Coordinates of C-alpha atoms and ligand atoms in Angstrom, one line a residue:
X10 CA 11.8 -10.6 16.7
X11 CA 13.2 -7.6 14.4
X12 CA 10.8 -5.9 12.6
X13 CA 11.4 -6.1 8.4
X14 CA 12.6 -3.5 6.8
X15 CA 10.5 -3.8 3.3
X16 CA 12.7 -2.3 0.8
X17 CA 10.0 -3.7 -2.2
X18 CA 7.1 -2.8 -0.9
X19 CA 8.7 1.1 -0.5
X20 CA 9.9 1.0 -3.8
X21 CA 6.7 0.0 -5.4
X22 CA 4.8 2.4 -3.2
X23 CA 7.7 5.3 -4.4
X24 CA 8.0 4.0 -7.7
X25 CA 4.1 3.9 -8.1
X26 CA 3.8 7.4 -7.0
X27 CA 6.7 8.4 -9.9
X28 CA 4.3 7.1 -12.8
X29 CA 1.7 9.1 -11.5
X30 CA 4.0 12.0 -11.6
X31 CA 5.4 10.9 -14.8
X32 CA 2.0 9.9 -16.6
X33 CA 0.8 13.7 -15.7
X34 CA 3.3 15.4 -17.4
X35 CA 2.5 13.0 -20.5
X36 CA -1.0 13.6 -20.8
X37 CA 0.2 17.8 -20.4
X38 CA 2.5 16.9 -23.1
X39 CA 5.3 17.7 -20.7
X40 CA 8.7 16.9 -21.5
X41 CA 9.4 13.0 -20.1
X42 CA 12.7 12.1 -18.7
X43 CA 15.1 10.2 -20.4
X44 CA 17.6 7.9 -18.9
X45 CA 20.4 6.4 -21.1
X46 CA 22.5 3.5 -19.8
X47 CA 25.6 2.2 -21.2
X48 CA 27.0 -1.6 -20.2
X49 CA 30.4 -2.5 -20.9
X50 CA 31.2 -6.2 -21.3
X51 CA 29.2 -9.2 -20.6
X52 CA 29.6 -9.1 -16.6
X53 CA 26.2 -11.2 -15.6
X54 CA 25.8 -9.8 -12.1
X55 CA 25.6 -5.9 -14.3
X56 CA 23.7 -7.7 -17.0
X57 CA 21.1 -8.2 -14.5
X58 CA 21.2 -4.7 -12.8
X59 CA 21.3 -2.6 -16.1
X60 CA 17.8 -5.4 -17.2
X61 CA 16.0 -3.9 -13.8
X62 CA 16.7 -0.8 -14.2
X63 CA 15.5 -0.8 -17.8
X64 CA 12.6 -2.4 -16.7
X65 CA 11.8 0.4 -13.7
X66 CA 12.1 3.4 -16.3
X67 CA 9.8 1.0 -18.1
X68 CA 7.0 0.8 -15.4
X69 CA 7.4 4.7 -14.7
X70 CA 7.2 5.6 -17.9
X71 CA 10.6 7.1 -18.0
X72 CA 12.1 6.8 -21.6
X73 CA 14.9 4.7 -21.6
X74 CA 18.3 3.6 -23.8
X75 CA 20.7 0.9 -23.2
X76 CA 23.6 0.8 -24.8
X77 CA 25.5 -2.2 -25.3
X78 CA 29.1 -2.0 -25.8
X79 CA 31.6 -4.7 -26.7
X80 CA 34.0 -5.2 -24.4
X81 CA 37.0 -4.8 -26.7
X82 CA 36.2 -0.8 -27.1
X83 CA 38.7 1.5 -25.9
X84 CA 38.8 3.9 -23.6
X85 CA 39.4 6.7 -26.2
X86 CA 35.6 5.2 -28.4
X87 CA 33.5 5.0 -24.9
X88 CA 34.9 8.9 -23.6
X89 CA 33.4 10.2 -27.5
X90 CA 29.9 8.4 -26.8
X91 CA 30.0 9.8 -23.5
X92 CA 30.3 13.5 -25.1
X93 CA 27.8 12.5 -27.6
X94 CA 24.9 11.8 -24.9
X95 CA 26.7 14.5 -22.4
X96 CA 25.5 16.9 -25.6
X97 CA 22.0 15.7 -26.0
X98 CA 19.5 17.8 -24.8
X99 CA 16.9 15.0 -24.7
X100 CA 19.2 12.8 -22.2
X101 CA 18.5 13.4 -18.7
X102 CA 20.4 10.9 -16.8
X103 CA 23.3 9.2 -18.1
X104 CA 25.2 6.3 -16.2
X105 CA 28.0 3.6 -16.9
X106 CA 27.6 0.8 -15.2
X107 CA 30.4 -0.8 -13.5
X108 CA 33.0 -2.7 -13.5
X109 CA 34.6 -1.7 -16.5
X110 CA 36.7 -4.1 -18.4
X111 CA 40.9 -3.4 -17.8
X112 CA 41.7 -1.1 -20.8
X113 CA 39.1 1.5 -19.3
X114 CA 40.1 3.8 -16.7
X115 CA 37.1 4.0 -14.1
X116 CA 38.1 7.8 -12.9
X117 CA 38.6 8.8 -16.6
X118 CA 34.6 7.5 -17.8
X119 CA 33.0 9.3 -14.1
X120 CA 34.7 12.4 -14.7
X121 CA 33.9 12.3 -18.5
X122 CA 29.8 11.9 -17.4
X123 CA 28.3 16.0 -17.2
X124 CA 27.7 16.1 -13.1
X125 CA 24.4 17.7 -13.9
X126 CA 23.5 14.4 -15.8
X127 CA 25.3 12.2 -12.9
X128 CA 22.5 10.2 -12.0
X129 CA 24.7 7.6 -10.1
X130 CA 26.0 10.4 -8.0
X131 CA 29.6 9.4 -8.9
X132 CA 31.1 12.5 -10.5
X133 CA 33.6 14.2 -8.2
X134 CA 32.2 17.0 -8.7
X135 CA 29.2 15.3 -6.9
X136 CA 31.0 13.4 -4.8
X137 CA 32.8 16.8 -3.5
X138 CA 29.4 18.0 -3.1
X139 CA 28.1 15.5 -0.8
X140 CA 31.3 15.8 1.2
X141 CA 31.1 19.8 1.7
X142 CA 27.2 19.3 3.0
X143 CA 25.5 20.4 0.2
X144 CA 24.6 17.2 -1.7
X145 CA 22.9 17.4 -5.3
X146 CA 23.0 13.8 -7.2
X147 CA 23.9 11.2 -4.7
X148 CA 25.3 7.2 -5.1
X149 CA 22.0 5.7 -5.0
X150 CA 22.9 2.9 -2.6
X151 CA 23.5 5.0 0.6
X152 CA 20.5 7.2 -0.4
X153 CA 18.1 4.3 -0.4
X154 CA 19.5 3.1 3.1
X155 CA 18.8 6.7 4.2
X156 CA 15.3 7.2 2.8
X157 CA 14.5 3.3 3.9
X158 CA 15.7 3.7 7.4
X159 CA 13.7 7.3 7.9
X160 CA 9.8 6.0 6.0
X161 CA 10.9 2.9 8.8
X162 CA 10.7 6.2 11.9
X163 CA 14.6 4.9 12.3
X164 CA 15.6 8.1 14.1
X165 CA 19.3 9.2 12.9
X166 CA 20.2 11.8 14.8
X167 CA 22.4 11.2 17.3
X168 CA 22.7 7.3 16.7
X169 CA 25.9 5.2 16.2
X170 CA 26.2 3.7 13.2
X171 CA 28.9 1.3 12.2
X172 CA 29.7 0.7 8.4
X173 CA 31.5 -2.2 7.3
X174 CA 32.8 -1.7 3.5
X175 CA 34.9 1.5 2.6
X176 CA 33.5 1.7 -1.2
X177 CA 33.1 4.7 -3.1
X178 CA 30.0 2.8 -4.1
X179 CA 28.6 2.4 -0.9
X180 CA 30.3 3.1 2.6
X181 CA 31.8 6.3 1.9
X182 CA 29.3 8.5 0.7
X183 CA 26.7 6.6 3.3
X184 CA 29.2 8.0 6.1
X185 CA 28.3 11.6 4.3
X186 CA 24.8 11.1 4.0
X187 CA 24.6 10.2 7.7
X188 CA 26.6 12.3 9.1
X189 CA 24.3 14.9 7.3
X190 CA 21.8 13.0 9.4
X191 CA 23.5 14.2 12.3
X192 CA 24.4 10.5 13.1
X193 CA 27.6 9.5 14.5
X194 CA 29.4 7.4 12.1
X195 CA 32.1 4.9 11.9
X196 CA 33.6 3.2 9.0
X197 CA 35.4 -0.3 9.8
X198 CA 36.8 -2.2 6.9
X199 CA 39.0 -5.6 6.1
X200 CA 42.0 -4.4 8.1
X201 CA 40.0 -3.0 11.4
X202 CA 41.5 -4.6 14.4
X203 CA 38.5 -5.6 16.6
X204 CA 35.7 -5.7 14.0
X205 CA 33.2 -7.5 16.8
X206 CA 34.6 -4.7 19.4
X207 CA 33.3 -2.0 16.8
X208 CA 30.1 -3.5 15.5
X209 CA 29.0 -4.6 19.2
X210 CA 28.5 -0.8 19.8
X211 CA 26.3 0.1 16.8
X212 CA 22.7 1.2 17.4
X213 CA 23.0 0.8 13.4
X214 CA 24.7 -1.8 11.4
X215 CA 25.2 -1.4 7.9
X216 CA 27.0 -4.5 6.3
X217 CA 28.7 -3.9 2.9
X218 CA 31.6 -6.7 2.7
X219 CA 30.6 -9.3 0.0
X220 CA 31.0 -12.2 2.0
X221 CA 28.1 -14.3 2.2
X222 CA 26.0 -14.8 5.9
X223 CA 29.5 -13.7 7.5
X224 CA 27.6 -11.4 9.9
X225 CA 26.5 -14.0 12.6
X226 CA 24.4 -12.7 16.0
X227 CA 27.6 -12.1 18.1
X228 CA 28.5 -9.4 16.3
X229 CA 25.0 -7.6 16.9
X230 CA 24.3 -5.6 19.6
X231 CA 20.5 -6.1 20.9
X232 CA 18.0 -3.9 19.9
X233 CA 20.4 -2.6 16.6
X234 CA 19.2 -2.1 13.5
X235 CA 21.0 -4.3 10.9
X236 CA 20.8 -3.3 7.1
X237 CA 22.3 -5.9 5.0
X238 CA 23.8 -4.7 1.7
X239 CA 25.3 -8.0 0.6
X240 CA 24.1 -9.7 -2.2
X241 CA 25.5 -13.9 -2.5
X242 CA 25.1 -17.0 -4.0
X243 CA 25.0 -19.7 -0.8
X244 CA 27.1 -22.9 -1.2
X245 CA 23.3 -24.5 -2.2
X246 CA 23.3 -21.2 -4.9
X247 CA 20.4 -19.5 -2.4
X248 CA 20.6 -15.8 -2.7
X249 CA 21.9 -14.6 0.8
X250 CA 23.2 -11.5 2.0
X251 CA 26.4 -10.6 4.8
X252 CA 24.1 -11.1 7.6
X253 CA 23.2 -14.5 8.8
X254 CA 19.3 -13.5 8.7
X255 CA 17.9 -16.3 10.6
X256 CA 20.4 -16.2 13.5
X257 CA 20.5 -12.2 13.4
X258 CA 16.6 -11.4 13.0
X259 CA 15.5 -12.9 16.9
X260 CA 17.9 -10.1 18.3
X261 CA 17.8 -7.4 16.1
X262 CA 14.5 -4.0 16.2
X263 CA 14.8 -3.9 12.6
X264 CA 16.4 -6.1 9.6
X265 CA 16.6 -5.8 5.8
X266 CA 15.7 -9.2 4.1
X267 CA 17.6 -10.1 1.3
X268 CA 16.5 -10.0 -1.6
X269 CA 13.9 -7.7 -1.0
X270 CA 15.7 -4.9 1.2
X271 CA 18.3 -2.5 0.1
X272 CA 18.1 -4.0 -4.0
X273 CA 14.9 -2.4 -4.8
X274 CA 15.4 0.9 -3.3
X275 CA 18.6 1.5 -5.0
X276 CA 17.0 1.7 -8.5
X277 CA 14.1 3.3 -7.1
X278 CA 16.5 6.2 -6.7
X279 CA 17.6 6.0 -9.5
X280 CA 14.4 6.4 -10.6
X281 CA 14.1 9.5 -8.4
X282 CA 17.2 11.2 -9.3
X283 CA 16.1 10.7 -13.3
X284 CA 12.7 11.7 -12.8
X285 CA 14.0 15.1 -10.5
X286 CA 15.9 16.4 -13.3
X287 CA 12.6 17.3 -15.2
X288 CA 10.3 17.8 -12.1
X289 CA 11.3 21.6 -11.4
X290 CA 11.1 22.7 -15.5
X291 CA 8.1 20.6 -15.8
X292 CA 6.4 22.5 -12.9
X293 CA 7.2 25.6 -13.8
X294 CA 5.9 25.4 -16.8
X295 CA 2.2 23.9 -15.2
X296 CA 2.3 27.2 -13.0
Ligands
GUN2 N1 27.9 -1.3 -10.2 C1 27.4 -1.7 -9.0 N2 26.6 -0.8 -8.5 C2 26.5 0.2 -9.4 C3 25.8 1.4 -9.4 O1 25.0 1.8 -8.5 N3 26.0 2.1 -10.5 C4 26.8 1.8 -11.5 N4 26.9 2.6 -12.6 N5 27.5 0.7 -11.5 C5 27.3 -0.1 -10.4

């Protein structure tokens, strides 16, 4: 029986160890971080991820601004109020949370975000970054599969992994951070020929596809370690993920539940990427 990867109880154990970090620098009178969020649209599945994150800053005592934005603006109104928070000193960490709504162009609002206030890693400038080997702010997905998999003792190096999903969201820049890992890394995606003959030879499985339970326990091989980054309603409206748990989990070392896994550790580093933008002027100053 695979062993559970616990994505919430590291992200309250990392996220608890922030407000202590955070609450320090308040009672020193230290500058706190600021993390400013801005939500296009009514989409419900990013009404509910922008509400978590608020709520994370929340607990760690990171101040925090959520802009809500009709989803009639143009493309032209959200680029200014992107320059406005790009120019405030106060603002640490600025994201837009996507999808965007058809009149905005995606690449336009990412490149328009200062890549020094990138918290979402998304920037090409960041994105370039992580692709040359020397990574700064990185897509928080991948990096909480990375830091999840290594406070586990999943060893890297060396590995095969096998991605499903070519996102710039989440496969691509988890092929980086791997192969950073000096793992060996493949990327299969909806037009792969033999998508069983590719994931039968991963030590490590990373599923990002969107397609509820379709991972089933022939596609495993035994003994892999199987992160699930899915995140579906059932046909009974159960929360599932792309990896048929029940029939996965006898065969697998290690599994991500879902909910529970790769969810909380991708605002926790978001978390971590805010909070790091004061950490080094914060200390210096302390010294
Ligand atoms: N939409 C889905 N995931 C993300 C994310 O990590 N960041 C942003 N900005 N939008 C998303």
């Amino acid at each position: 029986m695979a062993k559970k990867l616990d994505g919430r109880q590291l992200a309250n154990k990392m996220q608890l160890e922030l407000q202590e970090e955070v609450s320090r620098w308040s009672e020193n009178n230290q500058r706190l971080p600021k993390l400013v969020v801005i939500l296009v649209g009514e989409d419900t599945a990013s009404q509910v991820y922008v509400r978590n994150k608020e709520k994370a800053a929340k607990k760690i005592g990171i101040l925090s601004e959520v802009v809500k934005l009709n989803d009639t603006i143009s493309e032209k109104e959200l680029l200014s109020l992107i320059a406005t928070y790009n120019a405030d000193d106060t603002v640490d960490g600025l994201l837009v949370q996507l999808p965007l709504p058809k009149q905005i162009n995606e690449e336009h609002v990412l490149l328009a975000i200062d890549p020094k206030k990138d918290v979402d890693g998304f920037h090409p400038m960041n994105v370039g970054k992580l692709f040359v080997g020397s990574p700064n702010m990185v897509p928080c997905t991948p990096f909480g599969i990375v830091t999840l998999l290594k406070e586990n003792g999943v060893v890297l190096a060396g590995k095969k992994v096998v991605i499903i999903g070519r996102s710039n969201i989440v496969g691509k820049p988890l092929m980086h951070l791997l192969l950073q890992e000096d793992a060996t890394v493949t990327i299969a995606h909806s037009k792969t020929k033999d998508l069983k003959a590719e994931t039968l030879t991963a030590d490590i499985l990373v599923v990002a596809i969107g397609q509820a339970e379709m991972i089933t326990a022939d596609y495993i091989k035994p003994g892999a370690v199987v992160v699930d980054v899915g995140m579906n309603r059932n046909h009974e409206g159960k929360l599932v993920g792309d990896v048929n748990f029940s029939e996965v989990e006898p065969i697998a070392s290690f599994i991500t539940p879902v909910p529970g896994g790769v969810g909380p550790m991708t605002i926790t580093m978001l978390m971590e990427q805010t909070v790091r933008q004061v950490r080094e002027e914060n200390q210096k100053r302390s010294l």
